[in-house]
Short mmCIF file of C-alpha atoms in Angstrom, two decimals:
data_model
loop_
_atom_site.label_atom_id
_atom_site.label_comp_id
_atom_site.label_asym_id
_atom_site.label_seq_id
_atom_site.Cartn_x
_atom_site.Cartn_y
_atom_site.Cartn_z
CA MET A 571 -12.68 26.61 -7.90
CA ASP A 572 -13.40 30.02 -6.38
CA GLU A 573 -13.01 31.88 -3.09
CA LYS A 574 -16.33 30.77 -1.55
CA LEU A 575 -16.24 28.41 1.44
CA ASP A 576 -19.93 27.55 1.89
CA ILE A 577 -21.56 24.12 1.72
CA HIS A 578 -22.84 24.53 -1.83
CA THR A 579 -19.35 25.41 -3.09
CA ALA A 580 -17.85 22.52 -1.11
CA ILE A 581 -20.19 20.08 -2.84
CA LYS A 582 -19.22 21.50 -6.22
CA ASP A 583 -15.51 21.38 -5.37
CA THR A 584 -15.68 17.81 -4.07
CA LEU A 585 -17.69 16.35 -6.95
CA PRO A 586 -14.68 15.56 -9.19
CA THR A 587 -13.07 13.50 -6.43
CA VAL A 588 -16.01 11.16 -5.86
CA PHE A 589 -15.23 9.12 -8.98
CA GLY A 590 -11.99 8.05 -7.41
CA TYR A 591 -13.72 6.83 -4.25
CA ILE A 592 -16.36 5.04 -6.29
CA GLY A 593 -13.81 3.24 -8.45
CA ILE A 594 -11.50 2.14 -5.66
CA GLY A 595 -14.36 1.58 -3.19
CA ILE A 596 -16.14 -0.85 -5.52
CA ALA A 597 -12.82 -2.56 -6.24
CA PHE A 598 -12.18 -2.91 -2.51
CA GLY A 599 -15.63 -4.39 -1.91
CA ILE A 600 -15.09 -6.95 -4.66
CA VAL A 601 -11.63 -7.88 -3.39
CA GLY A 602 -12.88 -8.18 0.18
CA LYS A 603 -15.76 -10.38 -0.89
CA ALA A 604 -13.47 -12.49 -3.06
CA ALA A 605 -11.09 -12.94 -0.12
CA GLY A 606 -13.98 -14.50 1.80
CA PHE A 607 -15.23 -11.63 3.96
CA ASN A 608 -18.95 -10.96 4.18
CA PRO A 609 -20.37 -7.55 3.25
CA LEU A 610 -20.74 -6.60 6.94
CA ILE A 611 -17.00 -7.00 7.52
CA VAL A 612 -16.24 -5.07 4.33
CA LEU A 613 -18.57 -2.32 5.51
CA LEU A 614 -16.96 -2.21 8.98
CA MET A 615 -13.52 -1.89 7.42
CA SER A 616 -14.57 1.09 5.35
CA VAL A 617 -16.38 2.70 8.30
CA LEU A 618 -13.65 2.15 10.91
CA ILE A 619 -10.37 2.11 8.98
CA TYR A 620 -11.30 4.39 6.06
CA ALA A 621 -8.00 4.20 4.20
CA GLY A 622 -7.78 2.79 0.69
CA SER A 623 -4.42 1.07 0.47
CA ALA A 624 -4.36 0.11 4.16
CA GLN A 625 -7.70 -1.69 3.79
CA PHE A 626 -6.38 -3.76 0.89
CA ILE A 627 -3.40 -4.68 3.04
CA THR A 628 -5.62 -5.56 6.01
CA VAL A 629 -7.71 -7.86 3.83
CA SER A 630 -4.74 -9.70 2.39
CA MET A 631 -2.95 -10.02 5.74
CA LEU A 632 -6.12 -11.26 7.48
CA ALA A 633 -6.63 -13.79 4.71
CA SER A 634 -3.06 -15.02 5.14
CA HIS A 635 -3.50 -15.35 8.92
CA SER A 636 -0.96 -12.73 9.92
CA PRO A 637 -0.75 -11.87 13.63
CA ILE A 638 -2.89 -8.93 14.68
CA LEU A 639 0.00 -6.72 15.79
CA SER A 640 1.77 -6.95 12.46
CA ILE A 641 -1.46 -6.07 10.62
CA VAL A 642 -2.05 -3.05 12.84
CA PHE A 643 1.57 -1.95 12.57
CA SER A 644 1.55 -2.23 8.76
CA THR A 645 -1.60 -0.14 8.67
CA PHE A 646 0.02 2.47 10.86
CA LEU A 647 3.15 2.62 8.69
CA VAL A 648 1.21 2.86 5.45
CA ASN A 649 -0.96 5.62 6.86
CA SER A 650 1.74 7.52 8.70
CA ARG A 651 1.95 9.88 5.74
CA MET A 652 -1.34 11.18 7.19
CA LEU A 653 0.74 12.61 10.04
CA LEU A 654 2.45 14.89 7.54
CA MET A 655 -0.80 15.90 5.90
CA SER A 656 -2.64 16.69 9.12
CA MET A 657 0.42 18.55 10.39
CA THR A 658 0.27 20.69 7.24
CA LEU A 659 -3.46 21.24 7.54
CA ALA A 660 -3.84 21.75 11.31
CA PRO A 661 -2.55 25.36 11.45
CA TYR A 662 -5.54 26.47 9.33
CA PHE A 663 -7.95 25.30 12.05
CA LYS A 664 -5.93 26.36 15.06
CA LYS A 665 -8.52 28.83 16.30
CA GLU A 666 -11.32 26.26 16.20
CA SER A 667 -12.13 24.07 19.21
CA LEU A 668 -10.27 20.83 19.88
CA SER A 669 -13.29 18.66 19.10
CA LYS A 670 -13.81 20.39 15.76
CA ASN A 671 -10.13 19.85 14.95
CA ILE A 672 -10.48 16.17 15.83
CA LEU A 673 -13.50 15.88 13.56
CA ILE A 674 -11.59 17.37 10.62
CA GLY A 675 -8.64 15.06 11.26
CA THR A 676 -10.76 11.94 11.73
CA LEU A 677 -12.16 12.07 8.20
CA LEU A 678 -9.12 13.52 6.44
CA THR A 679 -7.99 11.69 3.29
CA ASP A 680 -5.27 12.11 0.64
CA GLU A 681 -7.95 13.50 -1.63
CA SER A 682 -9.59 15.95 0.75
CA PHE A 683 -6.12 17.12 1.81
CA ALA A 684 -5.09 17.76 -1.80
CA LEU A 685 -8.41 19.46 -2.49
CA GLY A 686 -8.02 21.67 0.60
CA MET A 687 -4.47 22.67 -0.34
CA ASN A 688 -5.76 23.68 -3.76
CA LYS A 689 -8.63 25.62 -2.27
CA LEU A 690 -6.17 27.73 -0.27
CA ASN A 691 -4.89 29.22 -3.51
CA TYR A 692 -8.33 30.54 -4.37
CA SER A 693 -9.72 31.44 -0.94
CA GLY A 694 -7.01 33.84 0.20
CA ASN A 695 -5.25 31.14 2.23
CA LYS A 696 -8.32 30.38 4.35
CA LEU A 697 -10.35 27.24 4.95
CA SER A 698 -13.67 26.92 6.75
CA LEU A 699 -14.96 24.09 8.93
CA ARG A 700 -18.11 24.05 6.87
CA TRP A 701 -16.25 23.63 3.59
CA PHE A 702 -13.85 20.99 4.88
CA ASN A 703 -16.44 18.95 6.80
CA THR A 704 -18.64 18.89 3.71
CA ALA A 705 -15.75 17.69 1.54
CA ASN A 706 -14.80 15.07 4.15
CA GLY A 707 -18.39 13.96 4.69
CA ILE A 708 -19.11 13.46 0.98
CA SER A 709 -15.89 11.47 0.65
CA TYR A 710 -16.64 9.27 3.66
CA LEU A 711 -20.19 8.45 2.56
CA THR A 712 -19.13 7.77 -1.02
CA TRP A 713 -16.38 5.43 0.18
CA ILE A 714 -18.70 3.49 2.50
CA ILE A 715 -21.50 3.14 -0.05
CA SER A 716 -19.12 2.17 -2.87
CA SER A 717 -17.29 -0.50 -0.91
CA LEU A 718 -20.57 -1.97 0.34
CA ALA A 719 -21.90 -1.94 -3.22
CA GLY A 720 -18.72 -3.70 -4.38
CA ALA A 721 -19.12 -6.39 -1.72
CA LEU A 722 -22.81 -6.90 -2.54
CA LEU A 723 -22.36 -6.87 -6.30
CA GLY A 724 -19.05 -8.73 -6.14
CA ASN A 725 -20.51 -11.79 -7.81
CA PHE A 726 -21.80 -9.85 -10.78
CA ILE A 727 -18.99 -7.42 -11.52
CA THR A 728 -15.98 -9.48 -12.35
CA ASN A 729 -13.85 -6.84 -13.97
CA PRO A 730 -14.30 -3.31 -12.57
CA GLU A 731 -11.07 -2.12 -14.22
CA LYS A 732 -12.62 -2.50 -17.66
CA LEU A 733 -14.35 0.85 -17.16
CA GLY A 734 -11.18 2.81 -16.42
CA LEU A 735 -12.64 3.90 -13.09
CA ASP A 736 -9.48 2.90 -11.24
CA PHE A 737 -7.70 5.72 -13.05
CA ALA A 738 -10.04 8.32 -11.54
CA ILE A 739 -7.82 8.85 -8.50
CA VAL A 740 -4.67 9.18 -10.59
CA ALA A 741 -6.40 11.62 -12.93
CA MET A 742 -7.56 13.58 -9.91
CA PHE A 743 -4.04 13.87 -8.55
CA ILE A 744 -2.77 14.94 -11.98
CA GLY A 745 -5.43 17.65 -12.12
CA LEU A 746 -4.86 18.82 -8.55
CA LEU A 747 -1.09 18.82 -9.00
CA TYR A 748 -1.33 20.95 -12.12
CA LEU A 749 -3.78 23.36 -10.50
CA GLN A 750 -1.55 23.54 -7.42
CA VAL A 751 1.53 24.40 -9.46
CA ILE A 752 -0.16 27.12 -11.53
CA SER A 753 -2.01 28.70 -8.61
CA ASP A 754 0.48 28.54 -5.72
CA LYS A 755 1.97 32.02 -5.67
CA SER A 756 4.18 31.47 -2.62
CA THR A 757 6.61 29.00 -4.22
CA PRO A 758 8.46 29.79 -7.49
CA LYS A 759 7.27 27.65 -10.43
CA LEU A 760 10.77 26.50 -11.28
CA LEU A 761 11.36 25.31 -7.72
CA GLN A 762 8.09 23.36 -7.79
CA ILE A 763 9.03 21.72 -11.09
CA ILE A 764 12.48 20.78 -9.78
CA VAL A 765 10.92 19.21 -6.67
CA ILE A 766 8.40 17.28 -8.79
CA ALA A 767 11.18 16.01 -11.07
CA PHE A 768 13.19 14.95 -8.02
CA THR A 769 10.11 13.15 -6.67
CA PHE A 770 9.93 11.22 -9.94
CA VAL A 771 13.54 10.09 -9.61
CA LEU A 772 12.98 9.11 -5.97
CA ILE A 773 9.91 7.06 -6.90
CA TYR A 774 11.73 5.30 -9.73
CA ILE A 775 14.76 4.38 -7.66
CA GLY A 776 12.72 3.73 -4.52
CA LEU A 777 10.50 1.18 -6.30
CA ILE A 778 13.54 -1.09 -6.59
CA PHE A 779 14.06 -1.29 -2.84
CA VAL A 780 10.99 -0.17 -0.90
CA PRO A 781 7.47 -1.67 -0.96
CA SER A 782 5.27 0.86 -2.74
CA ASN A 783 3.01 1.44 0.26
CA LEU A 784 5.87 2.66 2.41
CA LEU A 785 7.56 4.42 -0.47
CA ILE A 786 5.00 7.27 -0.50
CA LEU A 787 5.92 8.22 3.07
CA LEU A 788 9.68 7.91 2.48
CA VAL A 789 9.56 9.89 -0.76
CA THR A 790 7.47 12.61 0.87
CA LEU A 791 9.96 12.97 3.72
CA LEU A 792 12.95 13.11 1.33
CA GLY A 793 11.22 15.23 -1.31
CA CYS A 794 10.27 17.96 1.18
CA GLU A 795 13.80 18.01 2.61
CA PHE A 796 15.18 18.33 -0.92
CA GLY A 797 12.76 21.20 -1.60
CA VAL A 798 13.93 23.08 1.50
CA ILE A 799 17.60 22.60 0.63
CA ILE A 800 17.17 23.77 -2.98
CA LYS A 801 15.00 26.69 -1.89
CA HIS A 802 17.61 27.94 0.56
CA ALA A 803 20.49 27.35 -1.82
CA PHE A 804 19.12 28.88 -5.02
CA PHE A 805 15.85 30.75 -4.44
CA MET B 596 -10.44 -17.63 7.36
CA PRO B 597 -9.85 -15.98 10.76
CA SER B 598 -12.74 -15.93 13.25
CA PHE B 599 -15.27 -13.11 13.26
CA ASN B 600 -14.00 -11.85 16.61
CA PHE B 601 -10.37 -11.85 15.51
CA THR B 602 -11.30 -10.00 12.33
CA LEU B 603 -13.32 -7.45 14.29
CA LEU B 604 -10.48 -6.88 16.76
CA THR B 605 -8.03 -6.40 13.88
CA ILE B 606 -10.31 -3.90 12.19
CA LEU B 607 -10.62 -1.95 15.45
CA GLY B 608 -6.84 -1.96 15.90
CA CYS B 609 -6.26 -0.77 12.34
CA GLY B 610 -8.96 1.87 12.77
CA ILE B 611 -7.29 3.25 15.90
CA ALA B 612 -3.84 3.19 14.26
CA THR B 613 -5.16 5.16 11.28
CA TRP B 614 -7.10 7.55 13.48
CA ILE B 615 -4.00 8.39 15.53
CA SER B 616 -2.00 9.41 12.45
CA ARG B 617 -4.90 11.56 11.28
CA VAL B 618 -5.73 13.27 14.54
CA LEU B 619 -2.53 13.50 16.60
CA PRO B 620 -1.08 16.55 14.80
CA PHE B 621 -4.40 18.39 15.18
CA VAL B 622 -4.34 17.77 18.94
CA LEU B 623 -0.68 18.67 19.41
CA LEU B 624 -0.73 21.75 17.19
CA LYS B 625 -3.64 23.18 19.17
CA LYS B 626 -1.12 23.79 21.95
CA PHE B 627 2.13 24.37 20.09
CA ASP B 628 3.18 26.48 17.13
CA LEU B 629 5.29 24.95 14.41
CA PRO B 630 8.75 26.49 14.08
CA LYS B 631 9.42 28.33 10.81
CA PRO B 632 11.77 25.66 9.34
CA VAL B 633 9.08 23.01 9.86
CA ILE B 634 6.46 25.19 8.13
CA ASP B 635 8.91 25.64 5.26
CA TYR B 636 9.39 21.89 5.11
CA LEU B 637 5.66 21.14 5.21
CA SER B 638 4.95 23.64 2.44
CA PHE B 639 6.33 21.03 0.03
CA VAL B 640 4.05 18.22 1.26
CA PRO B 641 1.18 18.90 -1.19
CA ILE B 642 3.16 18.82 -4.45
CA VAL B 643 5.43 15.99 -3.34
CA ILE B 644 2.59 13.76 -2.14
CA MET B 645 0.41 14.45 -5.19
CA SER B 646 3.21 13.81 -7.66
CA ALA B 647 4.39 10.73 -5.72
CA LEU B 648 0.88 9.23 -5.87
CA TRP B 649 0.77 9.89 -9.61
CA PHE B 650 4.27 8.67 -10.46
CA ILE B 651 3.90 5.46 -8.45
CA SER B 652 0.91 4.54 -10.62
CA LEU B 653 3.10 4.75 -13.75
CA PHE B 654 5.12 1.70 -12.71
CA ASN B 655 4.62 -1.88 -11.65
CA GLN B 656 6.88 -2.80 -8.80
CA HIS B 657 9.22 -5.80 -8.79
CA LEU B 658 11.27 -5.50 -5.63
CA GLY B 659 14.94 -6.03 -6.35
CA SER B 660 14.75 -5.05 -10.02
CA LEU B 661 13.97 -1.94 -12.05
CA PRO B 662 10.30 -0.93 -12.02
CA GLN B 663 8.33 -1.86 -15.12
CA VAL B 664 6.47 0.91 -16.94
CA ASN B 665 2.69 0.66 -16.65
CA TYR B 666 1.96 1.69 -20.25
CA GLU B 667 -1.80 1.88 -19.76
CA ASN B 668 -1.49 4.49 -17.03
CA LEU B 669 1.38 6.28 -18.76
CA LEU B 670 -0.61 6.62 -22.00
CA ALA B 671 -3.78 7.66 -20.17
CA SER B 672 -1.77 10.32 -18.32
CA VAL B 673 -1.00 12.16 -21.58
CA PRO B 674 -4.53 13.31 -22.47
CA THR B 675 -5.17 13.82 -18.75
CA VAL B 676 -2.27 16.26 -18.39
CA ILE B 677 -3.24 18.02 -21.63
CA SER B 678 -6.83 18.40 -20.44
CA ALA B 679 -5.57 19.86 -17.16
CA ILE B 680 -3.58 22.47 -19.08
CA ILE B 681 -6.48 23.30 -21.43
CA PHE B 682 -9.49 23.21 -19.12
CA LYS B 683 -8.05 23.83 -15.64
CA ASN B 684 -11.18 22.09 -14.34
CA LEU B 685 -10.88 19.09 -12.06
CA LEU B 686 -14.13 17.41 -13.10
CA VAL B 687 -13.21 17.57 -16.78
CA VAL B 688 -9.72 16.23 -16.02
CA VAL B 689 -11.07 13.26 -14.07
CA ILE B 690 -13.65 12.38 -16.74
CA ILE B 691 -11.07 12.62 -19.54
CA GLY B 692 -8.73 10.46 -17.46
CA ILE B 693 -11.36 7.73 -16.96
CA VAL B 694 -12.44 7.80 -20.60
CA SER B 695 -8.82 7.72 -21.82
CA LEU B 696 -7.96 4.61 -19.83
CA GLY B 697 -11.25 3.02 -20.84
CA ILE B 698 -10.46 3.60 -24.54
CA ILE B 699 -6.87 2.37 -24.13
CA ARG B 700 -8.12 -0.87 -22.55
CA LEU B 701 -10.74 -1.26 -25.27
CA ILE B 702 -8.11 -1.02 -28.00
CA ALA B 703 -5.36 -2.99 -26.27
#
């Protein structure tokens, strides 16, 4: 990654993340198809909902005939961590128009957020609309095409995990986390490591009590609070 | 299988719910500034969310009992972390991650 914020650089920066969308997108298409939804419905889900784990939940709740309000509410809860991410990102686009802000937010994902936060460390704490829209656009198209491909090829690919593609997203977060820790100059390394270790403990304990989809939000809320407390007490 | 219309309505509802969580802060923060303590708080969001998404993949959940280690992902994480330290290049890290898990599954 470097300081440039043009389209060409955005494509280069986003490339490593597309494997994650491809892997999970194909898996989603196959699962949707297997649950009895036709490729059009699978496509509409990816176009209109555009949220990995929430789409899996929607599929399984629809298949089990859950009431519409509980499906929508579950989706909202699972995705409410997006509130935290867009709240973190929004200040960087404050001077842009409202509609441009809405466009950035509409296509924001875990991955493009993480990528953007990393970019800040190289670009002198700046982001451009051009860079972010390109990253978001590539992600959106890759997700739509992959899930449609999964739904269409569902009968032929029985075991997408065999390839290890489902690990692409995890590997991406490992890479981005490491790059974030070594390049973020504003937070002391030791503090970051303490917060990460605390997050691990929270995840381990939380998995006993809280469904994993909601756990991410809960852990993020607690982990950030912990970080603030430790920072003010010791740093 | 629910009807086409019901499914469509549900998808629309879920789409709007997701969209609100993505867009609302952008709309509100156009008008208001975040107070300093909130900015401090949010500065931890990236590392916490990234590590949470990683750590959660290292376990299989069984509500009510201790999480079970997902050895495939745990083992694949080792070369992935090492490649991050050596190469500091996201594309290389992702490819090594995919290949590692692929090899682990081939052997296991």
